[in-house]
PDB file of C-alpha atoms in Angstrom:
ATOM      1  CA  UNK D   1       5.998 -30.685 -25.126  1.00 61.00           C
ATOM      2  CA  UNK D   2       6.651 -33.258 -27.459  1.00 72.00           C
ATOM      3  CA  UNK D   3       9.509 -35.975 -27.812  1.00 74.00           C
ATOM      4  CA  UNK D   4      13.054 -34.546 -28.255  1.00 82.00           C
ATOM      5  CA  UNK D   5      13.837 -35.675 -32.230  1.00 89.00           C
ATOM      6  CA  UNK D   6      17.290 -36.407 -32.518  1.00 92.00           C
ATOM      7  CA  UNK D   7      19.394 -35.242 -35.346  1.00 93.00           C
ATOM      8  CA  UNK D   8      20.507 -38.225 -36.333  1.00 92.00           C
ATOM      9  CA  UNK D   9      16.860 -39.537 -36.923  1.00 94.00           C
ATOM     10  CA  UNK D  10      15.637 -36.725 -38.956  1.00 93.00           C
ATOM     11  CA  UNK D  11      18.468 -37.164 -41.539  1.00 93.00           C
ATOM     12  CA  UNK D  12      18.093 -40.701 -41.746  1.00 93.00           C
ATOM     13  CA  UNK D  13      14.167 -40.187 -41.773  1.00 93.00           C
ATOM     14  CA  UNK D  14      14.547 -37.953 -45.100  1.00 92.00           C
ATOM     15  CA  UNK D  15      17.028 -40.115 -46.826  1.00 92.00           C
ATOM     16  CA  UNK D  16      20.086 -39.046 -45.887  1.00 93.00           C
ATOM     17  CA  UNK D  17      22.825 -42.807 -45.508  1.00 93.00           C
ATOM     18  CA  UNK D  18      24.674 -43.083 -42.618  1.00 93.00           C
ATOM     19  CA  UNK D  19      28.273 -41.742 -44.058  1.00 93.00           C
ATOM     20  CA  UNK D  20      26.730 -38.846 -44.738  1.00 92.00           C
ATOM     21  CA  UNK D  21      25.229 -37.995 -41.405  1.00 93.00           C
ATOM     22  CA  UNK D  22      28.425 -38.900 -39.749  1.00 94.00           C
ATOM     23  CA  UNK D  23      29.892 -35.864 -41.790  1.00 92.00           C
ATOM     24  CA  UNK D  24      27.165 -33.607 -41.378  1.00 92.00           C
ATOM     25  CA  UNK D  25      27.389 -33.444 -37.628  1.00 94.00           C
ATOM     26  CA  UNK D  26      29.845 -31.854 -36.940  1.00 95.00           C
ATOM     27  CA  UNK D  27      28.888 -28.938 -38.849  1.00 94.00           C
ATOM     28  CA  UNK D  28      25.408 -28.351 -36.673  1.00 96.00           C
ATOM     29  CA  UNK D  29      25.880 -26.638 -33.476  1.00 96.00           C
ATOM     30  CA  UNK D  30      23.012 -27.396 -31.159  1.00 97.00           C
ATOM     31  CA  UNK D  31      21.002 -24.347 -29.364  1.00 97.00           C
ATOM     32  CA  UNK D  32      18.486 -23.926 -27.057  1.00 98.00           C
ATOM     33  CA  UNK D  33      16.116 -21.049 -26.778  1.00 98.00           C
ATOM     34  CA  UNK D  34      13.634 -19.984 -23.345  1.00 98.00           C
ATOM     35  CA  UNK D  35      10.199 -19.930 -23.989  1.00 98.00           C
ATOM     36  CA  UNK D  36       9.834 -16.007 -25.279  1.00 97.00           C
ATOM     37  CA  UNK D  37      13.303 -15.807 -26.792  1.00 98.00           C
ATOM     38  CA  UNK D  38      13.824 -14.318 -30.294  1.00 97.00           C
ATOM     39  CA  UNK D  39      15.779 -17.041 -32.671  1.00 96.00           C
ATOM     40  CA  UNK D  40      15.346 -14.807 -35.212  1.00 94.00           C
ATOM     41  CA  UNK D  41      14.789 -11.152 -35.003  1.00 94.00           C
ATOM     42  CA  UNK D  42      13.406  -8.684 -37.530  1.00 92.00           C
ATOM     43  CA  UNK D  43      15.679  -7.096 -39.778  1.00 91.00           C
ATOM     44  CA  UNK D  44      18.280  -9.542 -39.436  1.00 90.00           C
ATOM     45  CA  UNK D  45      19.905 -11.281 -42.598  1.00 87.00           C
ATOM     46  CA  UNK D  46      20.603 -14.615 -40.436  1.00 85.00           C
ATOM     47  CA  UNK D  47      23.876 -16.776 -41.646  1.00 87.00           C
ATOM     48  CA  UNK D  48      22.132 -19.750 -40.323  1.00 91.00           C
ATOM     49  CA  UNK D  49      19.402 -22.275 -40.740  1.00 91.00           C
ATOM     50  CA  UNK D  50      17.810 -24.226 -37.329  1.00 94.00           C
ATOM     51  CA  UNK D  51      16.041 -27.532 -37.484  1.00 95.00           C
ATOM     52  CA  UNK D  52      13.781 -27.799 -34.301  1.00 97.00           C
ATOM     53  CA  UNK D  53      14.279 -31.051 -32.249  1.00 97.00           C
ATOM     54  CA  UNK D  54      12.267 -29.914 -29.468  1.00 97.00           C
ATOM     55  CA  UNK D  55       9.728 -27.308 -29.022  1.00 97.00           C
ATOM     56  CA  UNK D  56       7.685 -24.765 -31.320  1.00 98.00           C
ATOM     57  CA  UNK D  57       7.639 -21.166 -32.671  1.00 98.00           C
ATOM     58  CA  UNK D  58       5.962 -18.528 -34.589  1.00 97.00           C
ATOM     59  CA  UNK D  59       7.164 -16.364 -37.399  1.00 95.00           C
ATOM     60  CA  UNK D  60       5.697 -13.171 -36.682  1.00 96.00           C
ATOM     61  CA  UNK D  61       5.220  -9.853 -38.363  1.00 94.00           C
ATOM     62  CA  UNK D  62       3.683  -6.305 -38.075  1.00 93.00           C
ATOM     63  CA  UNK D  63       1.123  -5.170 -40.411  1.00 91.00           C
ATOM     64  CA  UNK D  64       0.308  -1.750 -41.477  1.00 93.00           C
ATOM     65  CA  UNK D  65      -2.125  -1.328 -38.465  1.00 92.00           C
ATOM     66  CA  UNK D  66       0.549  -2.496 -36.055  1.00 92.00           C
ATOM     67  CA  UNK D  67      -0.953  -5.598 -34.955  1.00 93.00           C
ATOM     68  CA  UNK D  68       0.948  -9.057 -34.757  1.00 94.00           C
ATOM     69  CA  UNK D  69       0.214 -11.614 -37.553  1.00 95.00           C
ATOM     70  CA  UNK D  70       1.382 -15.147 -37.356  1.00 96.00           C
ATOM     71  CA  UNK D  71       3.304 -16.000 -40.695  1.00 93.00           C
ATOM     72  CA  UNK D  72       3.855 -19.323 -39.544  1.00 93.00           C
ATOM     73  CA  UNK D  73       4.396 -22.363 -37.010  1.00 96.00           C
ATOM     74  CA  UNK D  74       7.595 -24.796 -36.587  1.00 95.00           C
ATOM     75  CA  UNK D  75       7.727 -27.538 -34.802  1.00 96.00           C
ATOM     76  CA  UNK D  76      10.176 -30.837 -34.490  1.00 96.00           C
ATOM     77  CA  UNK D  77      11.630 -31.979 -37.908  1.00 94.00           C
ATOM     78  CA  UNK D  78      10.549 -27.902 -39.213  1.00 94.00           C
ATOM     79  CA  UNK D  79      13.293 -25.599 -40.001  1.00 92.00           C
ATOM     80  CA  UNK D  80      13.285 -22.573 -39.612  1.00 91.00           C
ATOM     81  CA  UNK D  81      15.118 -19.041 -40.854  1.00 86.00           C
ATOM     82  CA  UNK D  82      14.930 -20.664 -44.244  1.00 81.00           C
ATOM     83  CA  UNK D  83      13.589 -17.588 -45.893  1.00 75.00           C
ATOM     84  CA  UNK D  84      16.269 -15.901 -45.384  1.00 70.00           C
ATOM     85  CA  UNK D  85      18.217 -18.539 -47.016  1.00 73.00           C
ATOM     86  CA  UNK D  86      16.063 -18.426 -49.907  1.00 75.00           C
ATOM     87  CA  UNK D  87      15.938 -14.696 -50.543  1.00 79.00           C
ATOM     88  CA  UNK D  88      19.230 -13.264 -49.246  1.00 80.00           C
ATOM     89  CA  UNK D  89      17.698 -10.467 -47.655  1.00 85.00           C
ATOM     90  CA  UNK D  90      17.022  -9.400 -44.023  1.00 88.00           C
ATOM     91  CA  UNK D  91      14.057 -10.635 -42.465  1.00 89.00           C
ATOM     92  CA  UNK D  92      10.938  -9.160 -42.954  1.00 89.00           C
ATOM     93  CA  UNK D  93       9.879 -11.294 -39.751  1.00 93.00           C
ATOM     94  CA  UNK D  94      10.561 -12.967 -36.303  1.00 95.00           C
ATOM     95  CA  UNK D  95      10.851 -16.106 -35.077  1.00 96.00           C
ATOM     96  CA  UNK D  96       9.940 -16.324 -31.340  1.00 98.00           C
ATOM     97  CA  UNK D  97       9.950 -19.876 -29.019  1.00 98.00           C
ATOM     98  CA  UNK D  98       6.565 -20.119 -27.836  1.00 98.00           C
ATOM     99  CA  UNK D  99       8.297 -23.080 -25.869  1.00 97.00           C
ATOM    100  CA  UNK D 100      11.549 -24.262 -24.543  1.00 97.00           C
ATOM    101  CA  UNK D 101      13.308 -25.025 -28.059  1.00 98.00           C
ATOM    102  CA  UNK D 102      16.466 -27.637 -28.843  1.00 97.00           C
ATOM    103  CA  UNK D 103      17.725 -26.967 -32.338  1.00 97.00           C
ATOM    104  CA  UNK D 104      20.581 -27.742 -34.503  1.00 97.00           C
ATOM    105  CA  UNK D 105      21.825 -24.750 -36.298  1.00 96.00           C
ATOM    106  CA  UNK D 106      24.004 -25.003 -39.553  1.00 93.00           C
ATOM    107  CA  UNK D 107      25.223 -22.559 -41.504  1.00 92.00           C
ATOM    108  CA  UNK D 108      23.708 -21.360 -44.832  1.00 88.00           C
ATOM    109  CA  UNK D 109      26.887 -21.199 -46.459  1.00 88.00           C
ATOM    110  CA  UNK D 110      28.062 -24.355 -45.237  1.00 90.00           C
ATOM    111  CA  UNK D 111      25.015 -25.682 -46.521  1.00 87.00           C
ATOM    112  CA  UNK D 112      25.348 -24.468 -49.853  1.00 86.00           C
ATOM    113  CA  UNK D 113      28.051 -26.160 -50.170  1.00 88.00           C
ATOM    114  CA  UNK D 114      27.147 -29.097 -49.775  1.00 88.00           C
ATOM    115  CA  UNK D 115      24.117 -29.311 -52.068  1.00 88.00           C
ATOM    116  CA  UNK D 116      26.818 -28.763 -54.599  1.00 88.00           C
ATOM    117  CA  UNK D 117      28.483 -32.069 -53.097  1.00 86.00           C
ATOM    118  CA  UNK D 118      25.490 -34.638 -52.387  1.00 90.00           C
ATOM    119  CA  UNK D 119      22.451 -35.684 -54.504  1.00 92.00           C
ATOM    120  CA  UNK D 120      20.662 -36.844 -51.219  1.00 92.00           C
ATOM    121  CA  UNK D 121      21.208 -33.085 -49.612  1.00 91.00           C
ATOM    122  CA  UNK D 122      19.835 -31.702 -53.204  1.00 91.00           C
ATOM    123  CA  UNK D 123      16.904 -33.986 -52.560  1.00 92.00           C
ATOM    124  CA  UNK D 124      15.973 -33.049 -49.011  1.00 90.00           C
ATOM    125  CA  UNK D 125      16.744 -29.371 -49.728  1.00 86.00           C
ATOM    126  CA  UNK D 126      14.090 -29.628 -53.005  1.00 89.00           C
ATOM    127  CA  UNK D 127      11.712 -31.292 -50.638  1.00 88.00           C
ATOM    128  CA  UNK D 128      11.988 -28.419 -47.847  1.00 85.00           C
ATOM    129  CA  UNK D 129      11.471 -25.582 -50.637  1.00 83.00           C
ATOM    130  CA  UNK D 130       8.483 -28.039 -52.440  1.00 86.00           C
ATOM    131  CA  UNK D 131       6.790 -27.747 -49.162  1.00 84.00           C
ATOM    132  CA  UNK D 132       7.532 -24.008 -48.269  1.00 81.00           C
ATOM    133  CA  UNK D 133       5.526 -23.326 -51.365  1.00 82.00           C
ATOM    134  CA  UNK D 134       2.733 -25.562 -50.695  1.00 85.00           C
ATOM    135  CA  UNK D 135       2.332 -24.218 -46.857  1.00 83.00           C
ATOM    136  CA  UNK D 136       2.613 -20.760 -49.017  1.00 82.00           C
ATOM    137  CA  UNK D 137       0.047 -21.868 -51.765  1.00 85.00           C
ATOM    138  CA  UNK D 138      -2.541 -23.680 -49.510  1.00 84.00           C
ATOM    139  CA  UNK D 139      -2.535 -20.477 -47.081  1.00 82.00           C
ATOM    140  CA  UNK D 140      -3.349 -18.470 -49.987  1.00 83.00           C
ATOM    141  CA  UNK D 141      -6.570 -20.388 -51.015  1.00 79.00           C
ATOM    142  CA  UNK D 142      -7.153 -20.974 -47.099  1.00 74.00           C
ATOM    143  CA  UNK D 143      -7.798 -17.042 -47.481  1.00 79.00           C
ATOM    144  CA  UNK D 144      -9.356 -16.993 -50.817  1.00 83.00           C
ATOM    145  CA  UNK D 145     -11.684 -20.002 -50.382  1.00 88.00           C
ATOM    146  CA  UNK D 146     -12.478 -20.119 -47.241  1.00 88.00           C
ATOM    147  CA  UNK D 147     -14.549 -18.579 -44.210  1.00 93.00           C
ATOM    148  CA  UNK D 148     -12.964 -17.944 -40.753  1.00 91.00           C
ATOM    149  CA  UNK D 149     -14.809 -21.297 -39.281  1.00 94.00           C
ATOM    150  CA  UNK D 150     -13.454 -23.495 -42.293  1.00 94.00           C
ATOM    151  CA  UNK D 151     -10.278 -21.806 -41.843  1.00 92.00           C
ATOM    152  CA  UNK D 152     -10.471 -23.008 -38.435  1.00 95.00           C
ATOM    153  CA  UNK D 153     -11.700 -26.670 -39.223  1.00 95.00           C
ATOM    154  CA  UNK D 154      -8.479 -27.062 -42.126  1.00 93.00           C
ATOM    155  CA  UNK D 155      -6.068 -25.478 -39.598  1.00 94.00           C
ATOM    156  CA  UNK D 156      -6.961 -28.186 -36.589  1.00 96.00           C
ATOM    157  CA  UNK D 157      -7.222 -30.798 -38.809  1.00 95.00           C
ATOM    158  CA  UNK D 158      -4.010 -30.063 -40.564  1.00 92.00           C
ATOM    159  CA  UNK D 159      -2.274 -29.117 -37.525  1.00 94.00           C
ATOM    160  CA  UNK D 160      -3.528 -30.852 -34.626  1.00 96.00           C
ATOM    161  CA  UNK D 161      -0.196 -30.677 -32.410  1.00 96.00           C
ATOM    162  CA  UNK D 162       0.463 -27.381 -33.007  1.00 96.00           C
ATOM    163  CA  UNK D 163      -3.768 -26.723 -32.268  1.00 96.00           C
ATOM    164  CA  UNK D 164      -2.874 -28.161 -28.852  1.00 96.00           C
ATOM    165  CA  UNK D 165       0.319 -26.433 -28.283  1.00 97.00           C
ATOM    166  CA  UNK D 166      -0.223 -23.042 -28.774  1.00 98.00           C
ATOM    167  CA  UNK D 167      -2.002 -20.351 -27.982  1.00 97.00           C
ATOM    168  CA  UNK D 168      -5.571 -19.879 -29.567  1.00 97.00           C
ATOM    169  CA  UNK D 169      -4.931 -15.977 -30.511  1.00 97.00           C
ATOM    170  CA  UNK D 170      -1.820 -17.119 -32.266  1.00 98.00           C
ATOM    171  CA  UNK D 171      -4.076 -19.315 -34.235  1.00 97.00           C
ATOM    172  CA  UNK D 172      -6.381 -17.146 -34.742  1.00 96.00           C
ATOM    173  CA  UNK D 173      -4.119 -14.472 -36.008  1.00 95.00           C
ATOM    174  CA  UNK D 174      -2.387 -17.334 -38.408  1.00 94.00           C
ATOM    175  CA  UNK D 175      -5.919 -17.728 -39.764  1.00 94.00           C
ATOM    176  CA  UNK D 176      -6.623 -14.599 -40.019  1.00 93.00           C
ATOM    177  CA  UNK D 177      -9.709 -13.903 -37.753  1.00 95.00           C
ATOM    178  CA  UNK D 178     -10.185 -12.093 -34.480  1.00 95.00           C
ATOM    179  CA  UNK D 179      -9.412 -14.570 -30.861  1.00 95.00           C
ATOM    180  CA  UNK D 180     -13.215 -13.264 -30.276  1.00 96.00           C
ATOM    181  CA  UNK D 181     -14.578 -14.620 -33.402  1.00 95.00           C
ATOM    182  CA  UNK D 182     -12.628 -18.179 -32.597  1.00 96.00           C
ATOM    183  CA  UNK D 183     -13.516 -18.355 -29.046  1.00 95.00           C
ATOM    184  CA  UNK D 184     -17.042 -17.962 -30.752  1.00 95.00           C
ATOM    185  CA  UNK D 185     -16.863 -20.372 -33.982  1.00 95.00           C
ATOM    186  CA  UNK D 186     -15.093 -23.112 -30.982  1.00 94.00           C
ATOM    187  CA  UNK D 187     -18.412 -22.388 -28.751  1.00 94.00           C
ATOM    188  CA  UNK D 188     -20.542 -22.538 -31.810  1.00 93.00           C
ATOM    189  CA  UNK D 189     -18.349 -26.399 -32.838  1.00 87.00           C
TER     190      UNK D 189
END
Protein backbone atom coordinates (compact mmCIF):
# COMPACT_ATOMS: atom_id res chain seq x y z
CA UNK A 1 0.00 0.00 0.00
CA UNK A 2 1.12 3.22 -0.91
CA UNK A 3 1.66 6.60 1.08
CA UNK A 4 -1.51 8.06 2.68
CA UNK A 5 -2.04 11.51 0.34
CA UNK A 6 -3.39 14.06 2.39
CA UNK A 7 -6.18 16.27 1.33
CA UNK A 8 -4.64 19.19 1.80
CA UNK A 9 -1.76 18.22 -0.68
CA UNK A 10 -3.86 17.13 -3.49
CA UNK A 11 -5.70 20.53 -3.63
CA UNK A 12 -2.71 22.45 -3.38
CA UNK A 13 -1.00 19.95 -5.93
CA UNK A 14 -3.84 20.87 -8.64
CA UNK A 15 -3.88 24.54 -8.03
CA UNK A 16 -6.16 25.10 -5.60
CA UNK A 17 -4.53 28.57 -2.94
CA UNK A 18 -4.58 28.06 0.46
CA UNK A 19 -7.97 30.19 1.36
CA UNK A 20 -9.63 28.07 -0.64
CA UNK A 21 -8.66 24.75 0.82
CA UNK A 22 -9.25 26.09 4.23
CA UNK A 23 -12.99 26.41 3.04
CA UNK A 24 -13.22 23.33 1.26
CA UNK A 25 -12.53 21.14 4.23
CA UNK A 26 -14.96 21.21 5.99
CA UNK A 27 -17.26 20.14 3.42
CA UNK A 28 -15.30 16.54 2.81
CA UNK A 29 -16.12 13.93 5.24
CA UNK A 30 -13.38 11.36 5.36
CA UNK A 31 -14.28 7.41 4.94
CA UNK A 32 -12.67 4.38 5.06
CA UNK A 33 -13.62 1.23 3.29
CA UNK A 34 -12.27 -2.83 4.18
CA UNK A 35 -10.61 -4.42 1.54
CA UNK A 36 -13.89 -6.10 -0.37
CA UNK A 37 -16.31 -3.35 0.59
CA UNK A 38 -18.67 -1.82 -2.03
CA UNK A 39 -18.14 2.26 -2.14
CA UNK A 40 -20.34 2.25 -4.75
CA UNK A 41 -22.91 -0.27 -5.59
CA UNK A 42 -24.78 -0.96 -8.82
CA UNK A 43 -27.85 0.76 -9.41
CA UNK A 44 -27.21 3.43 -7.10
CA UNK A 45 -27.49 7.22 -8.19
CA UNK A 46 -24.66 8.23 -5.51
CA UNK A 47 -25.00 12.03 -4.01
CA UNK A 48 -21.34 11.95 -3.55
CA UNK A 49 -17.94 12.09 -5.11
CA UNK A 50 -14.65 10.27 -3.14
CA UNK A 51 -11.08 11.25 -3.77
CA UNK A 52 -8.84 8.22 -2.69
CA UNK A 53 -5.99 9.14 -0.23
CA UNK A 54 -5.11 5.70 0.44
CA UNK A 55 -5.71 2.51 -1.27
CA UNK A 56 -7.22 1.27 -4.74
CA UNK A 57 -10.42 -0.01 -6.45
CA UNK A 58 -12.11 -1.32 -9.43
CA UNK A 59 -15.21 -0.20 -11.22
CA UNK A 60 -16.79 -3.28 -12.15
CA UNK A 61 -19.62 -4.44 -14.33
CA UNK A 62 -21.56 -7.50 -15.70
CA UNK A 63 -21.67 -8.21 -19.27
CA UNK A 64 -24.24 -9.99 -21.21
CA UNK A 65 -22.50 -13.40 -20.49
CA UNK A 66 -22.40 -12.65 -16.78
CA UNK A 67 -18.83 -12.39 -16.32
CA UNK A 68 -17.03 -9.46 -14.37
CA UNK A 69 -15.29 -6.75 -16.50
CA UNK A 70 -13.04 -4.20 -14.99
CA UNK A 71 -14.24 -0.63 -16.19
CA UNK A 72 -11.58 0.89 -14.38
CA UNK A 73 -8.80 1.42 -11.56
CA UNK A 74 -8.47 4.37 -8.81
CA UNK A 75 -5.90 4.94 -6.88
CA UNK A 76 -4.50 8.03 -4.53
CA UNK A 77 -5.23 11.53 -6.03
CA UNK A 78 -8.25 9.37 -8.43
CA UNK A 79 -11.78 10.09 -7.74
CA UNK A 80 -14.10 8.12 -7.99
CA UNK A 81 -18.24 7.89 -8.44
CA UNK A 82 -17.69 10.73 -10.85
CA UNK A 83 -19.85 9.19 -13.49
CA UNK A 84 -22.52 9.45 -11.74
CA UNK A 85 -21.87 13.03 -11.31
CA UNK A 86 -21.52 13.46 -14.87
CA UNK A 87 -24.61 11.64 -16.10
CA UNK A 88 -27.21 11.92 -13.33
CA UNK A 89 -28.23 8.51 -13.57
CA UNK A 90 -27.80 5.36 -11.40
CA UNK A 91 -24.81 3.46 -11.83
CA UNK A 92 -24.43 1.14 -14.41
CA UNK A 93 -21.34 -0.15 -12.24
CA UNK A 94 -19.49 -0.86 -8.88
CA UNK A 95 -16.83 0.36 -7.20
CA UNK A 96 -15.22 -2.25 -4.88
CA UNK A 97 -11.79 -1.60 -2.46
CA UNK A 98 -9.46 -4.09 -3.61
CA UNK A 99 -7.53 -2.59 -0.51
CA UNK A 100 -8.01 -0.86 2.74
CA UNK A 101 -9.24 2.66 1.28
CA UNK A 102 -9.05 6.41 3.11
CA UNK A 103 -11.15 8.82 1.11
CA UNK A 104 -12.62 12.17 1.36
CA UNK A 105 -16.15 12.24 0.23
CA UNK A 106 -17.95 15.55 -0.86
CA UNK A 107 -21.06 16.01 -2.03
CA UNK A 108 -22.04 16.45 -5.73
CA UNK A 109 -24.30 19.13 -5.02
CA UNK A 110 -22.10 20.86 -2.80
CA UNK A 111 -19.70 20.66 -5.43
CA UNK A 112 -21.70 22.14 -7.98
CA UNK A 113 -21.89 24.82 -6.24
CA UNK A 114 -18.94 25.75 -5.98
CA UNK A 115 -17.70 25.52 -9.57
CA UNK A 116 -20.25 28.24 -9.92
CA UNK A 117 -18.12 30.17 -7.15
CA UNK A 118 -14.26 29.52 -8.00
CA UNK A 119 -12.31 29.65 -11.32
CA UNK A 120 -9.58 27.34 -9.71
CA UNK A 121 -12.48 24.56 -8.82
CA UNK A 122 -13.75 25.13 -12.66
CA UNK A 123 -10.17 24.38 -13.58
CA UNK A 124 -9.53 21.21 -11.62
CA UNK A 125 -13.07 19.98 -12.35
CA UNK A 126 -12.25 20.57 -16.45
CA UNK A 127 -9.03 18.76 -15.82
CA UNK A 128 -10.79 15.62 -14.03
CA UNK A 129 -13.48 15.37 -16.99
CA UNK A 130 -10.35 16.15 -19.78
CA UNK A 131 -8.84 13.07 -18.38
CA UNK A 132 -12.01 10.83 -17.91
CA UNK A 133 -12.25 11.15 -21.64
CA UNK A 134 -8.78 10.44 -22.46
CA UNK A 135 -8.67 7.16 -20.02
CA UNK A 136 -12.14 6.64 -22.12
CA UNK A 137 -10.56 7.45 -25.61
CA UNK A 138 -7.13 5.67 -25.17
CA UNK A 139 -9.09 2.41 -23.89
CA UNK A 140 -10.99 2.53 -26.97
CA UNK A 141 -7.97 2.41 -29.41
CA UNK A 142 -6.20 0.08 -26.68
CA UNK A 143 -9.10 -2.30 -28.07
CA UNK A 144 -9.13 -1.22 -31.60
CA UNK A 145 -5.35 -1.09 -32.17
CA UNK A 146 -4.03 -3.34 -30.24
CA UNK A 147 -3.38 -7.19 -29.49
CA UNK A 148 -3.88 -8.71 -25.98
CA UNK A 149 0.18 -8.72 -25.40
CA UNK A 150 0.45 -4.91 -26.47
CA UNK A 151 -2.51 -4.34 -24.45
CA UNK A 152 -0.59 -5.79 -21.76
CA UNK A 153 2.82 -3.94 -22.46
CA UNK A 154 0.66 -0.16 -22.61
CA UNK A 155 -1.28 -1.20 -19.47
CA UNK A 156 2.13 -1.95 -17.24
CA UNK A 157 3.81 0.71 -18.63
CA UNK A 158 1.04 3.16 -18.11
CA UNK A 159 0.10 1.79 -14.88
CA UNK A 160 2.90 0.35 -13.13
CA UNK A 161 1.52 0.82 -9.41
CA UNK A 162 -1.64 -0.33 -10.04
CA UNK A 163 0.32 -3.54 -12.22
CA UNK A 164 1.84 -4.25 -8.80
CA UNK A 165 -1.13 -3.76 -6.70
CA UNK A 166 -3.68 -5.71 -8.02
CA UNK A 167 -4.67 -8.73 -9.00
CA UNK A 168 -3.52 -10.07 -12.51
CA UNK A 169 -7.23 -11.37 -13.53
CA UNK A 170 -8.44 -7.92 -12.74
CA UNK A 171 -5.95 -6.77 -15.25
CA UNK A 172 -6.57 -9.01 -17.45
CA UNK A 173 -10.26 -8.50 -17.50
CA UNK A 174 -9.51 -4.46 -17.74
CA UNK A 175 -7.62 -5.43 -20.89
CA UNK A 176 -9.81 -7.46 -22.09
CA UNK A 177 -8.13 -10.96 -22.40
CA UNK A 178 -8.50 -14.21 -20.52
CA UNK A 179 -6.02 -14.51 -16.83
CA UNK A 180 -4.86 -17.76 -18.98
CA UNK A 181 -3.82 -15.90 -21.97
CA UNK A 182 -1.82 -13.24 -19.51
CA UNK A 183 -0.30 -15.76 -17.32
CA UNK A 184 0.86 -16.96 -20.88
CA UNK A 185 1.89 -13.57 -22.80
CA UNK A 186 3.88 -12.79 -18.92
CA UNK A 187 5.66 -16.41 -19.40
CA UNK A 188 6.16 -15.71 -23.03
CA UNK A 189 7.81 -11.66 -21.76
Amino acid sequence: MKEKLSLYDYLHKEGIDYNLIQILKPLFTHREYRKGEMILHMGENTKVVCLILQGIARGVYIDTEGKEITKCFSKEGDWCCVYNMLTNRPSEFWIEALEDCQVEEIAVEQLRGLLNMSQQLRMLYEKLYNNAFVQIDEKGALFQKMQGRERYLYFINKYPDIAKRVKQEYIASYIGITPSSLSRIKREL
